[in-house]
Amino acid sequence: MSTMLIALALLASPPDGPSADGPFAQRGYYITFMRMPTYDLADWRRILDGIRDDGGNTLLLWVGGAFRSEKYPITWRYNEEHENVRHDFVRELIDHAHGRGIRVLLGFTPFGYDGVNQYPLEHPETRAVGKDGKPAAAFGIGCWGYNLCPSRTESRRFMIEYAREMAFDFYPNADGLLIESSDYAICHCKDCGGHFFEREFAFVRQISDELWARRPDATIVVFPHYFSGAQVPGFGVRAARLPFDRRWSLVFTPHSSNPEPSLMKQARGSLWWDDSLALHGPRDIRAGARKARDLGVSGYVPSLEAFTFVTTEAEEGQAWLKGKRQVPLGYGWLAPGDPPYDELPMRVNRIAYREFSRNPDLPFEDYKRVLGRELFGASSATQSVDDALELQAIFATERTWCQPSPVTSPERVRAMKERGELTTRKKADYRAALERLRAIEGRHGAGRSPGERELRRVARWALDRWGEGGGTLLEAD
Ligand SMILES: [Zn+2]
């Protein structure tokens, strides 16, 4: 091969190959846009700019239930306050993303989850059957409804028309789709039987063919449940064994989608998803990046989910949440319209993502130096960096998708007490964490940098939550 041909071959290397900037061709986040009704286009532009700052080039944007479908208004009626249902700005947001070098894939779940699960409210014949042979029970996160049976003609018609409307009519400028197979339920009716994933696949194949006919370069990310033949986590059934089209990309997760090396070799790209940024801290983010690198996936795209919907059901079995607006990442000092991603505890994680997704082997001390420089300036003190890590850890401890950390939420601790879950050990742990917050506040009384003043402010906010008798909850027995 001549030098020229080698150069051309290099230029023509596939877009999803390894990049010079670390082991991952795709970096970025998975965001459940539909569960964040309170942010407008200006907010989302800033969020996109932040993703670019973190080295991101990919956004998995879950828009099911969050656009004003003309054919199926039932899919967004529950989400009427969502800024995109009101002002339909996602097309502009995608243009903005492209200006920042970020590709946007539209996320939704076939026959389930947000938006789609509202259809059986008007068309009960589409409702799935549960494991017990009875009609599926209501379920959701924010958007409660019923998953659909893909063997029903009406379910299939609805599903393809809804996906077409999203991808072709509303957001044709998107770069593709994330077709996220449900992680909580399938249909167990006689027609679906052991063939649920074959039924679901018929939809996946059809919408993929239709999108590729319009945009041959579109990225379509799917689950391995149609191809691998392996046990599907959580459902007690096997995946289908249907032919794999090399144009598909795959996504793997710790809880719902086991890595499949032989499929990965055939796929255009493959992504590793985890909850390290949303629920955990820098060491978990580093572990996630290493796991993704060791798996050999082409992208590491963890969750950056934060919720701001008003809870209508007892999410996670917690009645005390009902009627309250979700607190994004547990940062209760924010106004409902303020995105949480630039707040100090999340900056700790975003910087970790940027650094460890570029170099999963970066020593933790090197990350701490970068963190100190960015949060507190060139002359940052080691103590301030340790305090930032401590603050992040306190906000992440025992946090769940819908519940803030107990140390920042007396309401949650009260509910724990009522259920008999507030053990002597837990109370001691929470008191110790409050002592650490007091120490942080005390150390940064005359904060030299804006970062140090923010440390003090956030610590004070958490401590203030325990005024007015809340503190008695944690008194030793
Ligand atoms: Zn069925």
Coordinates of C-alpha atoms and ligand atoms in Angstrom, one line a residue:
M1 CA 0.0 0.0 0.0
S2 CA 1.4 3.4 -0.9
T3 CA 1.8 6.1 1.8
M4 CA -1.0 8.0 0.2
L5 CA -3.3 5.0 0.5
I6 CA -2.4 4.4 4.1
A7 CA -3.2 8.0 4.8
L8 CA -6.5 7.7 3.1
A9 CA -7.3 4.5 5.0
L10 CA -6.6 6.3 8.2
L11 CA -8.8 9.2 7.3
A12 CA -11.6 6.7 6.4
S13 CA -11.3 4.9 9.8
P14 CA -14.8 4.3 11.2
P15 CA -16.3 7.2 13.3
D16 CA -16.8 4.9 16.3
G17 CA -13.1 3.8 16.5
P18 CA -10.8 4.7 19.4
S19 CA -9.9 8.3 19.7
A20 CA -6.6 10.1 20.4
D21 CA -8.2 11.5 23.5
G22 CA -8.3 8.4 25.6
P23 CA -9.9 4.9 25.1
F24 CA -13.4 6.0 24.3
A25 CA -14.8 7.3 21.0
Q26 CA -18.1 8.2 22.7
R27 CA -18.1 10.2 25.9
G28 CA -21.0 11.9 27.5
Y29 CA -24.1 11.3 29.5
Y30 CA -27.5 9.6 29.7
I31 CA -30.1 12.1 30.9
T32 CA -33.8 11.5 31.6
F33 CA -35.0 14.8 30.1
M34 CA -38.7 13.8 30.5
R35 CA -38.3 13.7 34.3
M36 CA -36.8 17.3 34.4
P37 CA -39.9 19.4 33.6
T38 CA -38.6 22.7 35.1
Y39 CA -35.7 23.6 32.7
D40 CA -36.1 25.7 29.7
L41 CA -34.0 26.0 26.5
A42 CA -31.6 28.4 28.1
D43 CA -31.0 26.0 30.9
W44 CA -30.5 23.1 28.5
R45 CA -28.1 25.1 26.4
R46 CA -25.9 25.6 29.5
I47 CA -26.2 21.9 30.4
L48 CA -25.0 21.0 26.8
D49 CA -22.1 23.4 27.1
G50 CA -21.2 21.7 30.4
I51 CA -21.2 18.3 28.6
R52 CA -18.8 19.7 26.1
D53 CA -16.6 21.1 28.9
D54 CA -16.5 17.5 30.3
G55 CA -15.1 16.2 27.0
G56 CA -18.5 14.9 26.0
N57 CA -19.5 14.3 22.4
T58 CA -22.6 12.1 23.0
L59 CA -25.9 12.8 24.8
L60 CA -28.5 10.1 25.3
L61 CA -31.5 12.3 25.8
W62 CA -34.7 10.5 26.9
V63 CA -37.5 12.4 25.3
G64 CA -40.4 9.9 25.4
G65 CA -43.2 11.5 27.3
A66 CA -41.7 15.0 27.0
F67 CA -42.8 16.1 23.5
R68 CA -46.2 17.3 22.5
S69 CA -47.3 14.4 20.4
E70 CA -50.2 15.4 18.1
K71 CA -51.3 11.8 17.5
Y72 CA -51.2 10.8 21.2
P73 CA -51.7 13.6 23.7
I74 CA -52.2 11.0 26.4
T75 CA -48.5 10.5 26.3
W76 CA -47.7 13.9 27.6
R77 CA -50.8 14.9 29.5
Y78 CA -49.2 13.8 32.8
N79 CA -46.2 16.0 31.9
E80 CA -48.1 19.1 30.8
E81 CA -45.8 21.4 32.9
H82 CA -42.7 20.2 31.1
E83 CA -41.0 23.1 29.4
N84 CA -40.5 21.1 26.2
V85 CA -44.2 20.1 26.1
R86 CA -45.0 23.8 26.5
H87 CA -42.5 25.3 24.1
D88 CA -41.1 22.4 22.0
F89 CA -37.4 23.4 21.9
V90 CA -35.6 20.1 21.5
R91 CA -35.0 20.6 17.8
E92 CA -33.2 23.9 18.6
L93 CA -31.4 22.2 21.4
I94 CA -30.1 19.5 19.0
D95 CA -28.8 22.3 16.7
H96 CA -27.0 23.8 19.7
A97 CA -25.5 20.4 20.5
H98 CA -24.2 20.0 17.0
G99 CA -22.5 23.5 17.3
R100 CA -20.7 22.1 20.3
G101 CA -19.7 18.8 18.6
I102 CA -22.2 16.7 20.5
R103 CA -24.4 14.1 18.9
V104 CA -27.9 13.6 20.4
L105 CA -29.7 10.2 20.4
L106 CA -33.4 10.3 21.3
G107 CA -34.2 7.9 24.1
F108 CA -37.4 5.9 24.8
T109 CA -38.6 2.5 25.8
P110 CA -40.6 0.2 23.5
F111 CA -43.9 -0.8 25.1
G112 CA -43.1 0.8 28.5
Y113 CA -41.9 3.6 30.6
D114 CA -42.5 7.3 30.4
G115 CA -45.1 8.5 27.9
V116 CA -45.7 5.1 26.3
N117 CA -47.0 3.6 29.5
Q118 CA -49.9 6.2 29.5
Y119 CA -51.5 4.7 26.3
P120 CA -53.2 1.7 28.1
L121 CA -55.1 4.3 30.2
E122 CA -57.1 5.0 27.1
H123 CA -56.6 1.6 25.4
P124 CA -56.8 -1.0 28.2
E125 CA -56.6 -3.8 25.6
T126 CA -52.9 -2.9 25.1
R127 CA -52.0 -3.6 28.7
A128 CA -49.4 -6.3 29.4
V129 CA -49.9 -9.3 31.5
G130 CA -47.8 -9.8 34.7
K131 CA -45.9 -12.9 35.8
D132 CA -48.9 -13.9 37.9
G133 CA -51.1 -14.1 34.8
K134 CA -53.0 -11.0 35.8
P135 CA -53.1 -7.6 34.1
A136 CA -49.8 -5.8 34.7
A137 CA -49.7 -3.6 37.8
A138 CA -49.1 0.1 37.6
F139 CA -45.5 1.1 37.7
G140 CA -43.3 4.1 36.9
I141 CA -40.7 6.6 37.9
G142 CA -42.4 9.9 37.8
C143 CA -44.7 8.7 35.0
W144 CA -46.9 5.9 36.3
G145 CA -48.8 3.7 33.9
Y146 CA -48.8 0.2 32.5
N147 CA -46.4 -1.6 30.2
L148 CA -47.9 -2.8 26.9
C149 CA -48.2 -6.2 25.3
P150 CA -46.3 -6.2 22.0
S151 CA -48.5 -9.0 20.7
R152 CA -51.5 -6.7 20.5
T153 CA -52.0 -5.1 17.1
E154 CA -53.0 -1.8 18.7
S155 CA -49.9 -1.8 20.8
R156 CA -47.7 -2.2 17.8
R157 CA -49.5 0.4 15.8
F158 CA -49.2 2.9 18.6
M159 CA -45.6 2.2 19.2
I160 CA -44.4 2.6 15.7
E161 CA -46.5 5.7 15.1
Y162 CA -45.3 7.3 18.3
A163 CA -41.6 6.6 17.5
R164 CA -42.0 7.9 14.0
E165 CA -43.6 11.1 15.2
M166 CA -40.7 11.6 17.6
A167 CA -37.9 10.8 15.2
F168 CA -39.2 11.9 11.9
D169 CA -41.8 14.7 12.6
F170 CA -40.5 16.4 15.7
Y171 CA -36.7 15.9 15.8
P172 CA -35.4 14.8 12.4
N173 CA -32.1 16.6 13.2
A174 CA -31.3 14.1 16.0
D175 CA -28.3 11.8 15.3
G176 CA -30.3 8.6 16.1
L177 CA -32.1 6.6 18.7
L178 CA -31.5 4.9 22.1
I179 CA -34.1 2.1 22.1
E180 CA -34.0 1.2 25.8
S181 CA -35.5 -2.1 26.5
S182 CA -37.4 -2.1 29.8
D183 CA -35.5 -3.0 32.9
Y184 CA -38.6 -3.7 35.1
A185 CA -41.2 -5.7 33.2
I186 CA -42.1 -7.7 30.1
C187 CA -45.4 -9.2 29.0
H188 CA -46.2 -12.7 30.1
C189 CA -49.4 -13.3 28.1
K190 CA -50.1 -16.5 26.2
D191 CA -49.1 -14.8 22.9
C192 CA -45.9 -13.4 24.2
G193 CA -45.0 -16.5 26.2
G194 CA -41.3 -17.1 25.9
H195 CA -41.2 -14.8 22.8
F196 CA -41.5 -11.4 24.3
F197 CA -38.2 -10.2 22.9
E198 CA -39.0 -11.5 19.4
R199 CA -42.2 -9.4 19.5
E200 CA -40.3 -6.3 20.7
F201 CA -37.6 -6.9 18.1
A202 CA -40.2 -6.6 15.3
F203 CA -40.7 -3.0 16.3
V204 CA -36.9 -2.4 16.8
R205 CA -36.2 -3.8 13.3
Q206 CA -39.0 -1.7 11.7
I207 CA -38.1 1.6 13.2
S208 CA -34.4 1.0 12.5
D209 CA -35.0 0.2 8.9
E210 CA -37.2 3.3 8.5
L211 CA -34.7 5.6 10.1
W212 CA -31.7 4.2 8.1
A213 CA -33.7 4.6 4.9
R214 CA -33.9 8.3 5.7
R215 CA -30.5 8.7 7.3
P216 CA -28.1 5.9 6.6
D217 CA -25.6 7.3 9.0
A218 CA -28.0 7.3 12.0
T219 CA -26.7 5.7 15.2
I220 CA -29.3 3.3 16.7
V221 CA -28.4 1.9 20.1
V222 CA -30.2 -1.2 21.2
F223 CA -30.1 -3.8 23.9
P224 CA -28.6 -7.3 23.4
H225 CA -31.9 -9.0 24.4
Y226 CA -32.8 -9.8 20.8
F227 CA -29.6 -11.5 19.8
S228 CA -27.6 -13.1 22.6
G229 CA -29.9 -16.0 23.7
A230 CA -28.6 -15.4 27.2
Q231 CA -30.7 -15.0 30.4
V232 CA -32.1 -11.5 30.6
P233 CA -31.4 -10.0 34.0
G234 CA -34.5 -9.8 36.2
F235 CA -37.1 -11.5 34.0
G236 CA -36.4 -15.2 34.2
V237 CA -36.5 -15.6 30.4
R238 CA -33.9 -15.9 27.7
A239 CA -33.0 -13.3 25.1
A240 CA -34.1 -14.1 21.5
R241 CA -31.6 -15.3 18.9
L242 CA -32.3 -13.1 16.0
P243 CA -29.9 -11.9 13.3
F244 CA -27.7 -8.9 14.3
D245 CA -27.3 -6.0 11.9
R246 CA -23.8 -4.5 12.1
R247 CA -25.3 -1.0 11.8
W248 CA -26.7 -1.3 15.3
S249 CA -24.8 -0.1 18.4
L250 CA -25.2 -1.8 21.8
V251 CA -25.6 -0.6 25.3
F252 CA -24.6 -2.6 28.4
T253 CA -25.5 -1.8 32.1
P254 CA -24.6 -3.4 35.5
H255 CA -28.3 -4.2 36.2
S256 CA -30.2 -4.9 33.0
S257 CA -27.9 -5.7 30.2
N258 CA -24.8 -8.0 30.5
P259 CA -21.9 -7.4 28.3
E260 CA -21.7 -9.6 25.2
P261 CA -18.2 -9.6 23.7
S262 CA -19.1 -11.6 20.6
L263 CA -21.9 -9.2 19.7
M264 CA -19.7 -6.2 20.5
K265 CA -17.3 -7.4 17.8
Q266 CA -20.0 -7.1 15.2
A267 CA -21.6 -3.9 16.4
R268 CA -20.8 -0.4 15.0
G269 CA -20.3 0.8 18.6
S270 CA -21.0 -0.3 22.2
L271 CA -21.6 1.8 25.3
W272 CA -21.2 1.1 29.0
W273 CA -23.8 2.8 31.2
D274 CA -23.6 3.0 35.0
D275 CA -24.9 5.2 37.9
S276 CA -21.5 6.4 39.1
L277 CA -22.0 10.1 38.5
A278 CA -25.6 10.4 39.5
L279 CA -25.5 8.3 42.7
H280 CA -21.8 7.8 43.7
G281 CA -18.5 9.6 43.7
P282 CA -15.1 10.0 42.0
R283 CA -13.7 6.6 42.9
D284 CA -16.8 4.9 41.5
I285 CA -16.4 7.0 38.3
R286 CA -12.8 5.9 38.0
A287 CA -13.9 2.2 38.5
G288 CA -16.6 2.7 35.9
A289 CA -14.2 4.1 33.4
R290 CA -11.8 1.2 34.0
K291 CA -14.6 -1.3 33.7
A292 CA -15.6 0.2 30.4
R293 CA -12.1 0.2 29.1
D294 CA -11.5 -3.4 30.2
L295 CA -14.8 -4.5 28.5
G296 CA -13.5 -3.0 25.3
V297 CA -16.6 -0.9 24.7
S298 CA -16.3 2.1 22.4
G299 CA -18.0 4.5 24.7
Y300 CA -18.6 5.3 28.4
V301 CA -21.9 7.1 28.9
P302 CA -23.0 7.1 32.5
S303 CA -26.2 8.5 33.9
L304 CA -26.4 12.1 34.8
E305 CA -30.1 11.8 35.9
A306 CA -31.6 14.4 38.2
F307 CA -35.3 14.6 38.8
T308 CA -37.5 17.7 39.2
F309 CA -41.0 16.2 38.7
V310 CA -43.7 16.5 41.3
T311 CA -44.1 13.0 42.9
T312 CA -47.7 11.7 42.5
E313 CA -47.1 8.1 43.7
A314 CA -45.1 6.6 46.5
E315 CA -41.9 6.4 44.5
E316 CA -39.6 3.7 45.9
G317 CA -42.4 2.8 48.3
Q318 CA -41.9 6.2 50.1
A319 CA -45.3 7.7 50.9
W320 CA -43.5 10.8 52.4
L321 CA -42.4 11.8 48.9
K322 CA -46.0 12.1 47.6
G323 CA -47.0 15.6 46.5
K324 CA -43.4 17.0 46.8
R325 CA -41.2 18.1 43.9
Q326 CA -38.2 16.0 43.5
V327 CA -35.0 17.6 44.7
P328 CA -32.4 17.3 41.9
L329 CA -29.4 15.3 43.2
G330 CA -30.6 16.2 46.7
Y331 CA -29.5 19.8 46.3
G332 CA -32.4 21.4 48.1
W333 CA -31.1 25.0 48.0
L334 CA -31.9 25.2 44.3
A335 CA -35.0 26.9 43.0
P336 CA -37.1 24.5 40.8
G337 CA -35.8 26.1 37.6
D338 CA -32.1 25.9 38.5
P339 CA -30.2 22.9 37.0
P340 CA -27.9 21.2 39.6
Y341 CA -24.9 20.3 37.4
D342 CA -22.7 23.3 38.2
E343 CA -23.1 23.0 42.0
L344 CA -20.0 22.1 43.8
P345 CA -20.7 18.4 44.7
M346 CA -21.6 17.6 41.1
R347 CA -18.6 19.5 39.8
V348 CA -16.4 17.1 41.9
N349 CA -18.0 14.2 39.9
R350 CA -18.0 15.9 36.5
I351 CA -14.3 16.7 36.7
A352 CA -13.7 13.1 37.8
Y353 CA -15.6 11.9 34.7
R354 CA -13.7 14.2 32.4
E355 CA -10.3 13.1 33.8
F356 CA -10.9 9.4 34.3
S357 CA -12.8 8.9 31.0
R358 CA -9.8 10.3 29.3
N359 CA -7.3 8.3 31.4
P360 CA -8.8 5.5 33.5
D361 CA -5.4 4.9 35.0
L362 CA -4.9 8.5 36.2
P363 CA -3.6 8.4 39.8
F364 CA -6.2 9.7 42.3
E365 CA -3.8 12.2 43.6
D366 CA -3.4 13.7 40.1
Y367 CA -7.2 14.0 39.9
K368 CA -7.2 15.8 43.3
R369 CA -4.7 18.3 42.0
V370 CA -6.8 19.1 39.0
L371 CA -9.9 19.3 41.2
G372 CA -8.2 21.8 43.6
R373 CA -7.0 24.0 40.7
E374 CA -10.5 24.2 39.2
L375 CA -12.5 24.6 42.4
F376 CA -10.2 26.8 44.4
G377 CA -7.6 28.3 42.1
A378 CA -3.9 27.8 41.6
S379 CA -3.0 28.0 45.3
S380 CA -5.6 25.6 46.5
A381 CA -5.1 24.0 49.9
T382 CA -5.1 20.2 50.3
Q383 CA -7.7 20.6 53.0
S384 CA -10.1 22.4 50.8
V385 CA -9.9 19.5 48.2
D386 CA -10.5 17.0 51.0
D387 CA -13.5 19.0 52.2
A388 CA -15.0 19.1 48.7
L389 CA -14.6 15.3 48.4
E390 CA -16.2 14.9 51.9
L391 CA -19.1 17.2 51.0
Q392 CA -19.7 15.2 47.8
A393 CA -19.6 12.0 49.7
I394 CA -22.1 13.2 52.3
F395 CA -24.6 14.2 49.6
A396 CA -24.2 10.8 47.9
T397 CA -24.3 8.6 51.0
E398 CA -27.5 6.4 50.8
R399 CA -28.9 8.7 48.1
T400 CA -31.3 6.9 45.7
W401 CA -32.8 8.0 42.4
C402 CA -35.8 9.7 44.2
Q403 CA -34.5 10.3 47.8
P404 CA -31.8 12.7 49.1
S405 CA -29.1 11.6 51.4
P406 CA -30.5 11.1 54.9
V407 CA -28.0 13.5 56.4
T408 CA -29.5 16.3 54.2
S409 CA -33.1 15.2 54.7
P410 CA -34.8 15.1 58.1
E411 CA -38.0 14.1 56.4
R412 CA -36.4 10.9 55.1
V413 CA -34.9 10.2 58.5
R414 CA -38.3 10.7 60.1
A415 CA -39.8 8.2 57.7
M416 CA -37.0 5.8 58.5
K417 CA -37.8 6.1 62.2
E418 CA -41.5 5.5 61.6
R419 CA -40.7 2.3 59.8
G420 CA -38.3 1.2 62.5
E421 CA -35.2 1.5 60.2
L422 CA -33.4 4.2 62.1
T423 CA -31.0 2.1 64.0
T424 CA -28.6 3.3 66.8
R425 CA -25.8 2.7 64.3
K426 CA -27.4 4.9 61.6
K427 CA -28.1 7.7 64.0
A428 CA -24.4 7.7 65.1
D429 CA -23.3 7.7 61.5
Y430 CA -25.5 10.7 60.7
R431 CA -24.4 12.6 63.8
A432 CA -20.8 12.0 62.8
A433 CA -21.5 13.3 59.3
L434 CA -23.2 16.5 60.7
E435 CA -20.0 17.0 62.8
R436 CA -17.9 16.8 59.6
L437 CA -20.2 19.4 58.0
R438 CA -19.8 21.7 61.0
A439 CA -16.0 21.3 60.7
I440 CA -16.1 22.2 57.0
E441 CA -18.2 25.2 57.7
G442 CA -15.8 26.3 60.5
R443 CA -12.7 25.9 58.4
H444 CA -14.1 28.1 55.6
G445 CA -15.5 30.9 57.6
A446 CA -13.2 33.3 55.8
G447 CA -13.2 31.4 52.5
R448 CA -10.6 32.8 50.2
S449 CA -12.0 31.6 46.9
P450 CA -15.6 31.4 45.6
G451 CA -15.2 27.6 45.8
E452 CA -14.4 27.7 49.5
R453 CA -17.3 30.0 50.1
E454 CA -19.5 27.6 48.3
L455 CA -18.2 24.7 50.6
R456 CA -19.3 26.8 53.6
R457 CA -22.7 27.7 52.1
V458 CA -23.6 24.1 51.2
A459 CA -22.4 22.8 54.6
R460 CA -24.5 25.5 56.3
W461 CA -27.5 24.6 54.2
A462 CA -27.4 21.0 55.2
L463 CA -26.9 21.9 58.9
D464 CA -29.8 24.3 58.8
R465 CA -32.1 21.5 57.8
W466 CA -31.8 20.1 61.3
G467 CA -33.0 23.1 63.1
E468 CA -36.5 23.3 64.6
G469 CA -36.5 20.0 66.5
G470 CA -35.1 17.9 63.6
G471 CA -32.0 17.3 65.7
T472 CA -33.9 15.3 68.3
L473 CA -34.4 12.6 65.7
L474 CA -30.7 11.8 65.9
E475 CA -30.3 11.8 69.6
A476 CA -28.6 8.8 71.1
D477 CA -30.9 6.2 72.6
Ligands
ZN1 ZN -48.2 -10.1 25.6

